[in-house]
PDB file of C-alpha atoms and ligand atoms in Angstrom:
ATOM      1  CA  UNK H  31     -59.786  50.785  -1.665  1.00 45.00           C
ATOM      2  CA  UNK H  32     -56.127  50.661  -2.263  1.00 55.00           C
ATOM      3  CA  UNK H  33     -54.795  47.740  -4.098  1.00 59.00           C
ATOM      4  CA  UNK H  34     -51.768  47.818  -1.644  1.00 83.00           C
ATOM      5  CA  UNK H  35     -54.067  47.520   1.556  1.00 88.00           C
ATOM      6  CA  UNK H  36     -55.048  44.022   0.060  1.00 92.00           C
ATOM      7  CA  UNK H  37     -51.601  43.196  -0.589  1.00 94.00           C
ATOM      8  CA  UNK H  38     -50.682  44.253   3.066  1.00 93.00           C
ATOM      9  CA  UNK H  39     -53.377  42.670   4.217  1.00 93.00           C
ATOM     10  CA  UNK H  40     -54.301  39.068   2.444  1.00 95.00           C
ATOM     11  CA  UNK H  41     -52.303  36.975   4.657  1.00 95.00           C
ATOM     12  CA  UNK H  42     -54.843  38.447   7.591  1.00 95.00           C
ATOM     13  CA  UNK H  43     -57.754  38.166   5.901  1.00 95.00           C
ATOM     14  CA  UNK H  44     -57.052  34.559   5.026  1.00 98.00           C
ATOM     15  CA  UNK H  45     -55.997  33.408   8.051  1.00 97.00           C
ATOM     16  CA  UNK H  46     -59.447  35.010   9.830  1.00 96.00           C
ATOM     17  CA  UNK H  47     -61.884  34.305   7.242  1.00 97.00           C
ATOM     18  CA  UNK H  48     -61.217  31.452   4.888  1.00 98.00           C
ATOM     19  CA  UNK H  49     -60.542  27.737   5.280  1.00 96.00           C
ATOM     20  CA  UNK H  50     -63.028  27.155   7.528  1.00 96.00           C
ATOM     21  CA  UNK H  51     -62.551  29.206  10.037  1.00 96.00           C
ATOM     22  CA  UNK H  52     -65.108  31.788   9.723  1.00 96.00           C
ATOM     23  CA  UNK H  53     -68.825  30.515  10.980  1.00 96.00           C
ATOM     24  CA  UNK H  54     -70.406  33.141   8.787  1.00 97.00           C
ATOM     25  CA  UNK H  55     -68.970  32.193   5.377  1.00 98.00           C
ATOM     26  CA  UNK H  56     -69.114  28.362   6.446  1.00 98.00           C
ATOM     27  CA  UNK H  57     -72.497  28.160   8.343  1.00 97.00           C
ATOM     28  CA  UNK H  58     -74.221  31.124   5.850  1.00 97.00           C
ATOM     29  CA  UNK H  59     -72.299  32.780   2.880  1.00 98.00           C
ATOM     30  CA  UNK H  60     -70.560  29.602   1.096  1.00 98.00           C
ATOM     31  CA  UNK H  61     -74.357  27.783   1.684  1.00 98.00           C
ATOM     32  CA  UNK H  62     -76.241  30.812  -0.086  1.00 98.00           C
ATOM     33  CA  UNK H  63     -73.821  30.890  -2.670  1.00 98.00           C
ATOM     34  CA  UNK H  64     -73.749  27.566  -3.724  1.00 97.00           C
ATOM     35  CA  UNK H  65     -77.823  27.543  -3.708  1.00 98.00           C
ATOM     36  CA  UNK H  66     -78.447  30.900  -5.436  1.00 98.00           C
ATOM     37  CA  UNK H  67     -75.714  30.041  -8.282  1.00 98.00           C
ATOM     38  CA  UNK H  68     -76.826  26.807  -8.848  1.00 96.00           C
ATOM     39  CA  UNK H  69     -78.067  26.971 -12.065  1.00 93.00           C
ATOM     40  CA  UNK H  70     -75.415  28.669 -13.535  1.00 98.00           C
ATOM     41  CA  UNK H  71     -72.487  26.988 -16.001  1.00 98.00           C
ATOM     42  CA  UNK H  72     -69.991  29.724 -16.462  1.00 98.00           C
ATOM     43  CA  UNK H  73     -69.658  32.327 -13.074  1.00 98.00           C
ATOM     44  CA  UNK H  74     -67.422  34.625 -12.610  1.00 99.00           C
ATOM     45  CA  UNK H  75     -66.326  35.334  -8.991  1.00 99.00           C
ATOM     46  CA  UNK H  76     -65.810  38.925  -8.754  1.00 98.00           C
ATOM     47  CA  UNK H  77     -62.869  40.297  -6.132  1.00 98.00           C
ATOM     48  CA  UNK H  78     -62.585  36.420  -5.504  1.00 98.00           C
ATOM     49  CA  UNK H  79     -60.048  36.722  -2.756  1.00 98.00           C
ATOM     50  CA  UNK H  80     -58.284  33.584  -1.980  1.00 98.00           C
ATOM     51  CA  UNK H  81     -60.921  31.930  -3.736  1.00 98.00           C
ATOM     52  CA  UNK H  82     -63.391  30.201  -1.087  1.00 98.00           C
ATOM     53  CA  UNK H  83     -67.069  31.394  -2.957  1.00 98.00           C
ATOM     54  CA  UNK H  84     -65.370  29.802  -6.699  1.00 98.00           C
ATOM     55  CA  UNK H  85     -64.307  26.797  -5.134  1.00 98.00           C
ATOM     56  CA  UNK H  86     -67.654  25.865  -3.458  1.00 98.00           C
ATOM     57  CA  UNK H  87     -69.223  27.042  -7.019  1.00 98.00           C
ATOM     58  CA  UNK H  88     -66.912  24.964  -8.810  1.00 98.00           C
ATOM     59  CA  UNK H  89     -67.633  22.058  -5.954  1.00 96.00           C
ATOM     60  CA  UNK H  90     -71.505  21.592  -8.570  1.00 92.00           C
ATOM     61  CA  UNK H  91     -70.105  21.562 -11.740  1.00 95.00           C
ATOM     62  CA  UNK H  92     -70.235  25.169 -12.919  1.00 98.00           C
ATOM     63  CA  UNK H  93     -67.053  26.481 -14.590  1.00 98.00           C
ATOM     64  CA  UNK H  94     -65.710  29.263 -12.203  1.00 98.00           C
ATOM     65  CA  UNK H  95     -63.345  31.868 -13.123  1.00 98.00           C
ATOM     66  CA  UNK H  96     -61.875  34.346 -10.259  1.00 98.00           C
ATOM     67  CA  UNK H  97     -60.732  37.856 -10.714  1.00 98.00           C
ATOM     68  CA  UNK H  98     -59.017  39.885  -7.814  1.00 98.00           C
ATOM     69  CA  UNK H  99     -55.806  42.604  -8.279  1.00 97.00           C
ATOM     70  CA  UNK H 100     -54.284  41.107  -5.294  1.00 97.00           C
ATOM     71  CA  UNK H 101     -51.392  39.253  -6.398  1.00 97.00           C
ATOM     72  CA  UNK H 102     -51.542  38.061  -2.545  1.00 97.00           C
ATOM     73  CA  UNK H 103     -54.754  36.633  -3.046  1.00 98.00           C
ATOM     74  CA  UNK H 104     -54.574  35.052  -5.950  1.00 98.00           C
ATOM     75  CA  UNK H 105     -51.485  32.961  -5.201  1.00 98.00           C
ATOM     76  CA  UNK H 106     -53.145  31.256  -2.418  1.00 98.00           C
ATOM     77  CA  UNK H 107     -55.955  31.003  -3.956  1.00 98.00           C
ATOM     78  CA  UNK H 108     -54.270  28.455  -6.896  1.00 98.00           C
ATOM     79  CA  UNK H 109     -52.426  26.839  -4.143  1.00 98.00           C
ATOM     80  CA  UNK H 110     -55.826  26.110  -2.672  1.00 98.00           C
ATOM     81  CA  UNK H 111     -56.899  24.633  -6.443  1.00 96.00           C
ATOM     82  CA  UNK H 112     -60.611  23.303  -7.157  1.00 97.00           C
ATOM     83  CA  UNK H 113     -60.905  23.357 -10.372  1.00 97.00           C
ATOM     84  CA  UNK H 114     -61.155  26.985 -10.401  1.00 98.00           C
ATOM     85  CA  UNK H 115     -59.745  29.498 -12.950  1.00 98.00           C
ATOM     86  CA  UNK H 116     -58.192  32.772 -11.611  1.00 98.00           C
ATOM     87  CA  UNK H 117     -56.864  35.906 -13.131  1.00 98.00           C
ATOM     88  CA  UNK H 118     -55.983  39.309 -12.232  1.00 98.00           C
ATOM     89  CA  UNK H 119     -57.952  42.009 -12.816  1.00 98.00           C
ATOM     90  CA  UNK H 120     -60.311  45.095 -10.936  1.00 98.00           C
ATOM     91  CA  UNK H 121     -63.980  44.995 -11.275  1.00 98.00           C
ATOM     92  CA  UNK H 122     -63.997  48.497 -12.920  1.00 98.00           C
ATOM     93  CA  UNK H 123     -62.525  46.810 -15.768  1.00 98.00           C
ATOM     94  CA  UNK H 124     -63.210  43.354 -16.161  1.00 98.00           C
ATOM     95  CA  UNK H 125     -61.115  41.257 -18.794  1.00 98.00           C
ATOM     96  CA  UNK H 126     -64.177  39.188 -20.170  1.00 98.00           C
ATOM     97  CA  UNK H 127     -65.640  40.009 -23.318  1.00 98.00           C
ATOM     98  CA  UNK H 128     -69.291  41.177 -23.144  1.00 98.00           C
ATOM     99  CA  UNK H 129     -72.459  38.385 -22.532  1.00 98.00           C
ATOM    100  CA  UNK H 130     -69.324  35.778 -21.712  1.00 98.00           C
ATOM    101  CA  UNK H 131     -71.273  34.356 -18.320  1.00 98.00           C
ATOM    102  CA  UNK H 132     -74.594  33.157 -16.911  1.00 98.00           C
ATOM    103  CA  UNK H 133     -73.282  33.740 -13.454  1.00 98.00           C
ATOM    104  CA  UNK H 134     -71.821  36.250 -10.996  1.00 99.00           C
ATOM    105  CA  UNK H 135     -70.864  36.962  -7.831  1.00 99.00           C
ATOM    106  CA  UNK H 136     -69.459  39.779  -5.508  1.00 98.00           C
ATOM    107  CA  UNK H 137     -68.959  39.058  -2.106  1.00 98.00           C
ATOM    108  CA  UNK H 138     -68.482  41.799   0.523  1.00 98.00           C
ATOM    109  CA  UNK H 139     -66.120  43.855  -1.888  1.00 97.00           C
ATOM    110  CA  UNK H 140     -68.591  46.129  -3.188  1.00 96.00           C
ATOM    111  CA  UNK H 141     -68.461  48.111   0.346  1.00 94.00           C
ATOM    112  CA  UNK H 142     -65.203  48.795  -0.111  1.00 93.00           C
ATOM    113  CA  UNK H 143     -65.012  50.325  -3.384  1.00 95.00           C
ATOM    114  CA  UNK H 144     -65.890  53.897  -3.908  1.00 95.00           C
ATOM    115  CA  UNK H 145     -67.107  54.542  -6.612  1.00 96.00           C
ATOM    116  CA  UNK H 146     -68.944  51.220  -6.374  1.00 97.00           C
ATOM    117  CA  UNK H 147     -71.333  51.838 -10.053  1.00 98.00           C
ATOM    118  CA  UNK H 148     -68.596  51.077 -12.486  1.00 98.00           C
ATOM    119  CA  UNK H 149     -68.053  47.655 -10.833  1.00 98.00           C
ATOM    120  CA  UNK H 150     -72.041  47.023 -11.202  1.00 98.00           C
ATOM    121  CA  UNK H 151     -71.988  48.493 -15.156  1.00 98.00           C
ATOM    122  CA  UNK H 152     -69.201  45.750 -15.633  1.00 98.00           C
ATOM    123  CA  UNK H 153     -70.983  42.672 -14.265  1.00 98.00           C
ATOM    124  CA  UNK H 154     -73.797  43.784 -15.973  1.00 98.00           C
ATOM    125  CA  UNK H 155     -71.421  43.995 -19.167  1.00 98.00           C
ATOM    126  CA  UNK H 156     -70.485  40.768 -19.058  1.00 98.00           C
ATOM    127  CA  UNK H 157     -73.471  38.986 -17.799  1.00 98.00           C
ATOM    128  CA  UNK H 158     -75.588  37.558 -20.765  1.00 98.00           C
ATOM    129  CA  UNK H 159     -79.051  38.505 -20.897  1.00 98.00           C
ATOM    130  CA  UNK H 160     -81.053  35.845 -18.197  1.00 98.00           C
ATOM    131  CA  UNK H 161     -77.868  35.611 -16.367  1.00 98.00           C
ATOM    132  CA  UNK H 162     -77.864  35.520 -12.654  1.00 98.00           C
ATOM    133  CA  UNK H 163     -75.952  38.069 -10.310  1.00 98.00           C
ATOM    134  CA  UNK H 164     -75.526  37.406  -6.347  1.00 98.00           C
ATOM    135  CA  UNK H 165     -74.723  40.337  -4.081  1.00 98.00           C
ATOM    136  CA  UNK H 166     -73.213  39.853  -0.965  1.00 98.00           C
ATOM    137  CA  UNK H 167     -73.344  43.064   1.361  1.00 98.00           C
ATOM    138  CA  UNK H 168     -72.798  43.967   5.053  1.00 96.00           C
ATOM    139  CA  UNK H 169     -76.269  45.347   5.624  1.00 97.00           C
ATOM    140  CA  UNK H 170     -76.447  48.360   4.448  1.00 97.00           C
ATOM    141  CA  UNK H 171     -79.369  49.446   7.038  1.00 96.00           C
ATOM    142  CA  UNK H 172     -79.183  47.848   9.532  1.00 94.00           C
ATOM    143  CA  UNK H 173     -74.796  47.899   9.915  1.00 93.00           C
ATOM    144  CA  UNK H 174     -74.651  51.572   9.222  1.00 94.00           C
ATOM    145  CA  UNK H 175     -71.640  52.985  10.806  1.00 93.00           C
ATOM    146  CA  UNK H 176     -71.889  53.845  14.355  1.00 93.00           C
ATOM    147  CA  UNK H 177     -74.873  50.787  14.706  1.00 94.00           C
ATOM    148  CA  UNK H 178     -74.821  48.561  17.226  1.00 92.00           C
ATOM    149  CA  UNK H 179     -76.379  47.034  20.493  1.00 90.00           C
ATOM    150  CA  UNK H 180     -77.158  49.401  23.445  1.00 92.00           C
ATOM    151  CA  UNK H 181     -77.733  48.234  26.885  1.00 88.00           C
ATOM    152  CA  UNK H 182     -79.070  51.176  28.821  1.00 89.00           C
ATOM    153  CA  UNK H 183     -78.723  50.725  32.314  1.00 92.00           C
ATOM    154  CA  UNK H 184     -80.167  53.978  33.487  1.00 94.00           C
ATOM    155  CA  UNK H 185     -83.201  53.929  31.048  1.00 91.00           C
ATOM    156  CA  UNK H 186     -83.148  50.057  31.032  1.00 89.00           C
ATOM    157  CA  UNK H 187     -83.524  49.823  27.801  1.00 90.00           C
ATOM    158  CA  UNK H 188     -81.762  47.091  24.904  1.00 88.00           C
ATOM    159  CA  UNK H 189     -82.122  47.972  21.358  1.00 91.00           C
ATOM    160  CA  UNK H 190     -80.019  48.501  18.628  1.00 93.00           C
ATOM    161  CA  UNK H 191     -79.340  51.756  17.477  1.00 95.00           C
ATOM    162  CA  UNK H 192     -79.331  52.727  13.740  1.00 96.00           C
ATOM    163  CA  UNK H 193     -76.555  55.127  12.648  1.00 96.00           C
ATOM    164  CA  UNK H 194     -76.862  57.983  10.077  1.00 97.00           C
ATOM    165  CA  UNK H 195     -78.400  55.561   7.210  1.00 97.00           C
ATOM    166  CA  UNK H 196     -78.408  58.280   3.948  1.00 97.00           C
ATOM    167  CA  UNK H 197     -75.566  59.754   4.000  1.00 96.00           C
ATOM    168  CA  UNK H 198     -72.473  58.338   2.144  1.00 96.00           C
ATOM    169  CA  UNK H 199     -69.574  57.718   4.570  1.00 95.00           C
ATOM    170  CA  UNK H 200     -66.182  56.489   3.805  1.00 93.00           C
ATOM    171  CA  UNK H 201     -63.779  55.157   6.581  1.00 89.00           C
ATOM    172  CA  UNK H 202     -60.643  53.766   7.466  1.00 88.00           C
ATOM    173  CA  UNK H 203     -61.610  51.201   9.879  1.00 84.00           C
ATOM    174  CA  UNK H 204     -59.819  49.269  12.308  1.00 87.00           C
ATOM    175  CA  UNK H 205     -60.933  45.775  11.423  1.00 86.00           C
ATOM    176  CA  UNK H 206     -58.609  44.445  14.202  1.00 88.00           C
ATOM    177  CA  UNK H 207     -55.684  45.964  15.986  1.00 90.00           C
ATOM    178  CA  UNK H 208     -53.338  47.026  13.376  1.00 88.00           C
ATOM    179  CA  UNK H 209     -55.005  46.325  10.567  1.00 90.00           C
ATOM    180  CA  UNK H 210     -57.124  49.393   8.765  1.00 87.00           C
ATOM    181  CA  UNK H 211     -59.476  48.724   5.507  1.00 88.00           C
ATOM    182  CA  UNK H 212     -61.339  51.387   4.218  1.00 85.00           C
ATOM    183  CA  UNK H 213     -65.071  50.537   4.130  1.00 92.00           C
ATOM    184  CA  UNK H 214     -67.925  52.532   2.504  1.00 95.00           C
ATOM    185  CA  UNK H 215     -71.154  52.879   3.185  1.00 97.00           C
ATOM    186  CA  UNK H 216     -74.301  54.301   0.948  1.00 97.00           C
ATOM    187  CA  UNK H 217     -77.930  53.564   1.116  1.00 98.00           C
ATOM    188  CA  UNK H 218     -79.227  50.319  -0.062  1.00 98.00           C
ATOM    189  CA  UNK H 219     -81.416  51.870  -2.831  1.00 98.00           C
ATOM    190  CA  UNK H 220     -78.386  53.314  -4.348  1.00 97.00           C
ATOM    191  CA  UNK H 221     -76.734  49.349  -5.118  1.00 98.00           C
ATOM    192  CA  UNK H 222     -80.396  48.397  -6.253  1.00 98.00           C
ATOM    193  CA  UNK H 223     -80.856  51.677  -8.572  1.00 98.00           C
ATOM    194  CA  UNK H 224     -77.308  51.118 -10.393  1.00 98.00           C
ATOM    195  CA  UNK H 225     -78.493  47.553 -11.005  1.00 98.00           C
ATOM    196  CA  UNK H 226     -81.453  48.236 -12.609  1.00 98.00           C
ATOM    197  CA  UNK H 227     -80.109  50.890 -14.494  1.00 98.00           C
ATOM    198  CA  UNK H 228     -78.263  48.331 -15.785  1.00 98.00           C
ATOM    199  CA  UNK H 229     -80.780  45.584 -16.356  1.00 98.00           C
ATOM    200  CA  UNK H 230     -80.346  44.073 -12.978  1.00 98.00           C
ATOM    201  CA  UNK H 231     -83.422  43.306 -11.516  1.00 98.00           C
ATOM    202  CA  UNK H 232     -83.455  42.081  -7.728  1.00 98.00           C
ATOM    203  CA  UNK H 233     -85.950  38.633  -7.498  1.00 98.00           C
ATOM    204  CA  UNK H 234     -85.095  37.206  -4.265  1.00 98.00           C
ATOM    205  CA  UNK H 235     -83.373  38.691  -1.018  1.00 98.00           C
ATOM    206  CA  UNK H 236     -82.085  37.494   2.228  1.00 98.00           C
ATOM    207  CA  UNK H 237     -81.408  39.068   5.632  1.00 97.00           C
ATOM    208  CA  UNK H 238     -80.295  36.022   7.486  1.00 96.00           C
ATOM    209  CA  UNK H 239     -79.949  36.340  11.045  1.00 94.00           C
ATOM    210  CA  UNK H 240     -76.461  35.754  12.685  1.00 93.00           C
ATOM    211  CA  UNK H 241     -75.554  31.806  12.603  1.00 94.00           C
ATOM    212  CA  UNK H 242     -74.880  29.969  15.735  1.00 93.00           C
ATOM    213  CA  UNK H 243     -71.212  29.744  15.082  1.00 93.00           C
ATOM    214  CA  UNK H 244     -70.935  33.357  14.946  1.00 91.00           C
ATOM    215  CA  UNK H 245     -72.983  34.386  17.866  1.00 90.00           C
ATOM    216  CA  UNK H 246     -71.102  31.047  20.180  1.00 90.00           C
ATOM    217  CA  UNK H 247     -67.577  33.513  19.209  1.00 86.00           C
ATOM    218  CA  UNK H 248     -68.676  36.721  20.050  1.00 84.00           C
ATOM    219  CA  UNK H 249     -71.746  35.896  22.440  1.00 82.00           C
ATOM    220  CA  UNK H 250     -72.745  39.681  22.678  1.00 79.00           C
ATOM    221  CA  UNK H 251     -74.927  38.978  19.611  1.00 81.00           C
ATOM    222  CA  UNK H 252     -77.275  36.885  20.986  1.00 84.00           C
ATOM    223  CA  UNK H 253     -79.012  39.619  22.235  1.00 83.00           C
ATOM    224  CA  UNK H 254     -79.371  40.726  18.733  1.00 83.00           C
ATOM    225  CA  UNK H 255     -80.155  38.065  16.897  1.00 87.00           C
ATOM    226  CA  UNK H 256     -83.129  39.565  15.527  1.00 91.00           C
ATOM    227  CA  UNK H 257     -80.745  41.640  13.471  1.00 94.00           C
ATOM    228  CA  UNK H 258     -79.001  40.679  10.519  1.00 95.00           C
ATOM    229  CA  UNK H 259     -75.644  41.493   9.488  1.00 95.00           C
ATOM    230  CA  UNK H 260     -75.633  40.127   6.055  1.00 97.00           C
ATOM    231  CA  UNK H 261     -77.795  41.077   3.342  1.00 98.00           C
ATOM    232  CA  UNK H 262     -78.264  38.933  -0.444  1.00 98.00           C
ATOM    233  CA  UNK H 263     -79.630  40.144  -3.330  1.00 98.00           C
ATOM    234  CA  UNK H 264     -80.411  38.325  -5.916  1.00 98.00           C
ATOM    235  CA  UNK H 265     -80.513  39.513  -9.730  1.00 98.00           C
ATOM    236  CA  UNK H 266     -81.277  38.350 -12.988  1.00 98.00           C
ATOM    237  CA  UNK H 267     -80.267  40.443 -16.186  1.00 98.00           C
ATOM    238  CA  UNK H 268     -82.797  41.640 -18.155  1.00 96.00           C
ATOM    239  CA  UNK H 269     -83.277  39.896 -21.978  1.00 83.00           C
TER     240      UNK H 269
HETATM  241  C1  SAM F 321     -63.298  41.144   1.942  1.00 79.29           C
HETATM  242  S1  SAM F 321     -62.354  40.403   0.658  1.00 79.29           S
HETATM  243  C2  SAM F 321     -63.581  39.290  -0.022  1.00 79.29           C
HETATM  244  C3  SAM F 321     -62.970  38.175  -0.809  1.00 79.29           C
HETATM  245  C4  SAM F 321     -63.978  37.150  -1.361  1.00 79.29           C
HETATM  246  N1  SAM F 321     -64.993  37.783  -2.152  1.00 79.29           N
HETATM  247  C5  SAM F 321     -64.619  36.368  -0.243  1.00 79.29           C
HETATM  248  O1  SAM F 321     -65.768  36.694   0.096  1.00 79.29           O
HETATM  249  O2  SAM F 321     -63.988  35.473   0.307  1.00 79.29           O
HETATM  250  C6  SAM F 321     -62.325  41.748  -0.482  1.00 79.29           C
HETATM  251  C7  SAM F 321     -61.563  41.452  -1.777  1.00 79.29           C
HETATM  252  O3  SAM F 321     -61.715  42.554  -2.682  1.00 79.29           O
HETATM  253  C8  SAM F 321     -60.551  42.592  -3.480  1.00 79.29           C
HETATM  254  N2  SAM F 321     -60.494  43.882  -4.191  1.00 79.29           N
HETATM  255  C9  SAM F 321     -59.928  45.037  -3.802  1.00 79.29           C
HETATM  256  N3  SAM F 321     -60.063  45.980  -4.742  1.00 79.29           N
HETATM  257  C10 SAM F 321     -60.728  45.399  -5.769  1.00 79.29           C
HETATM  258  C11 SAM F 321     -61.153  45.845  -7.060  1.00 79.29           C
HETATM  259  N4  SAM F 321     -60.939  47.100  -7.465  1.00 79.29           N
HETATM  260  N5  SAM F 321     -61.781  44.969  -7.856  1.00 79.29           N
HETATM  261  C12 SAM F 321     -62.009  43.697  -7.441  1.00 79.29           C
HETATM  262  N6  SAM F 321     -61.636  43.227  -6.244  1.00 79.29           N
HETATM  263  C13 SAM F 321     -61.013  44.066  -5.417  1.00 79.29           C
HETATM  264  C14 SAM F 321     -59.454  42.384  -2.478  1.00 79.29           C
HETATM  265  O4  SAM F 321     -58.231  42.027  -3.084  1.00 79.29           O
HETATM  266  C15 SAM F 321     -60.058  41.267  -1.627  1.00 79.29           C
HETATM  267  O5  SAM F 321     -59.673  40.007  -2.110  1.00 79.29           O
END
């Protein structure tokens, strides 16, 4: 992804998905972070954004330090304080010295950097042995692009359909009129392969199913409930 469609972009993305306004991140993603990360003292909050996952972090004690190369993002994210550190930096090259936290996190940036592995080598860099990683992905299986829920009239059928799930893809999408972010996509044992390559080893996963706030705004998924649009992992680095 182009640094300059974040810059474009922040002031969107913030006023959509941050500050409480977005029932997934309030009712799901700022929940599971808080629990999976709990025992760690020193995270680091990869492509932090505007700073929402740190702050809730930071909310138990830990010491939380932010890195995003979105100038955009980063300014509102120290206007929105809590304790939280922030500097700026890309995941392919992380400013940290190696084994410097017990914590990460990289929520839903991963999917939109291509090539995603060198991101993954540096966590895993700068991760101390026992450390804990969090992975926050649109589901890579079951949100493959061109997925979705089909109401067949004729056949009177409702299921949701699957879209071509191996192959890579890589698209500008239309997130919402206007706006375009380029969004990957690669099979889910690729993300868990790289990890362990790199001594991340998945112990706990979650494919929660749409929260209530999300399907009361866009009531079409209620139908699909039974299908989850986030996925966790959950990894610990290898002594
Ligand atoms: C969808 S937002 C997610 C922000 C935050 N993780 C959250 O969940 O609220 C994606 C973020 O990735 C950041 N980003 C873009 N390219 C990046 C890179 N090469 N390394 C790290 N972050 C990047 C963007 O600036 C943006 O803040």
């Amino acid at each position: 992804m182009s640094a300059d469609d974040w810059e474009t972009h922040a002031g969107w993305w913030q006023r959509h998905f941050t500050d409480g306004v977005d029932p997934e991140y309030e009712e799901q993603i700022l929940p599971l972070a808080e629990t999976h990360l709990a025992g760690a003292r020193q995270v680091l909050d990869v492509g932090c954004g505007e700073g929402q996952l740190s702050r809730r972090v930071a909310r138990r004690g830990a010491a939380v330090m932010g890195v995003d190369p979105t100038a955009g993002q980063l300014v509102t994210a120290a206007a929105r304080g809590g304790g939280v550190r922030y500097t700026r930096g890309a995941a392919e090259a992380l400013p940290f010295s190696t084994a410097s936290f017990d914590g990460a996190v990289i929520c839903l940036t991963l999917e939109h950097l291509d090539p995603f592995e060198p991101a993954v080598h540096e966590v895993a860099r700068v991760l101390a042995p026992g450390g804990v990683f969090c992975l926050f992905l649109n589901h890579p299986l079951l949100q493959a692009p061109g997925s979705g829920w089909i109401d067949d009239h004729i056949l009177e059928e409702q299921y949701w359909r699957v879209g071509p799930y191996l192959p890579d893809d890589v698209a500008m999408e239309e997130v919402s009129p206007g706006i375009r972010l380029p969004f990957m996509h690669r099979p889910l044992s690729r993300y868990i392969n790289v990890m362990a390559d790199r001594g991340l080893l998945v112990e706990h996963m979650d494919e929660p199913p749409p929260p209530p706030g999300f399907v009361a705004k866009a009531p079409e998924y209620a139908e699909a409930a039974t299908i989850p649009r986030l996925l966790l992992l959950r990894a610990r680095k290898h002594e």
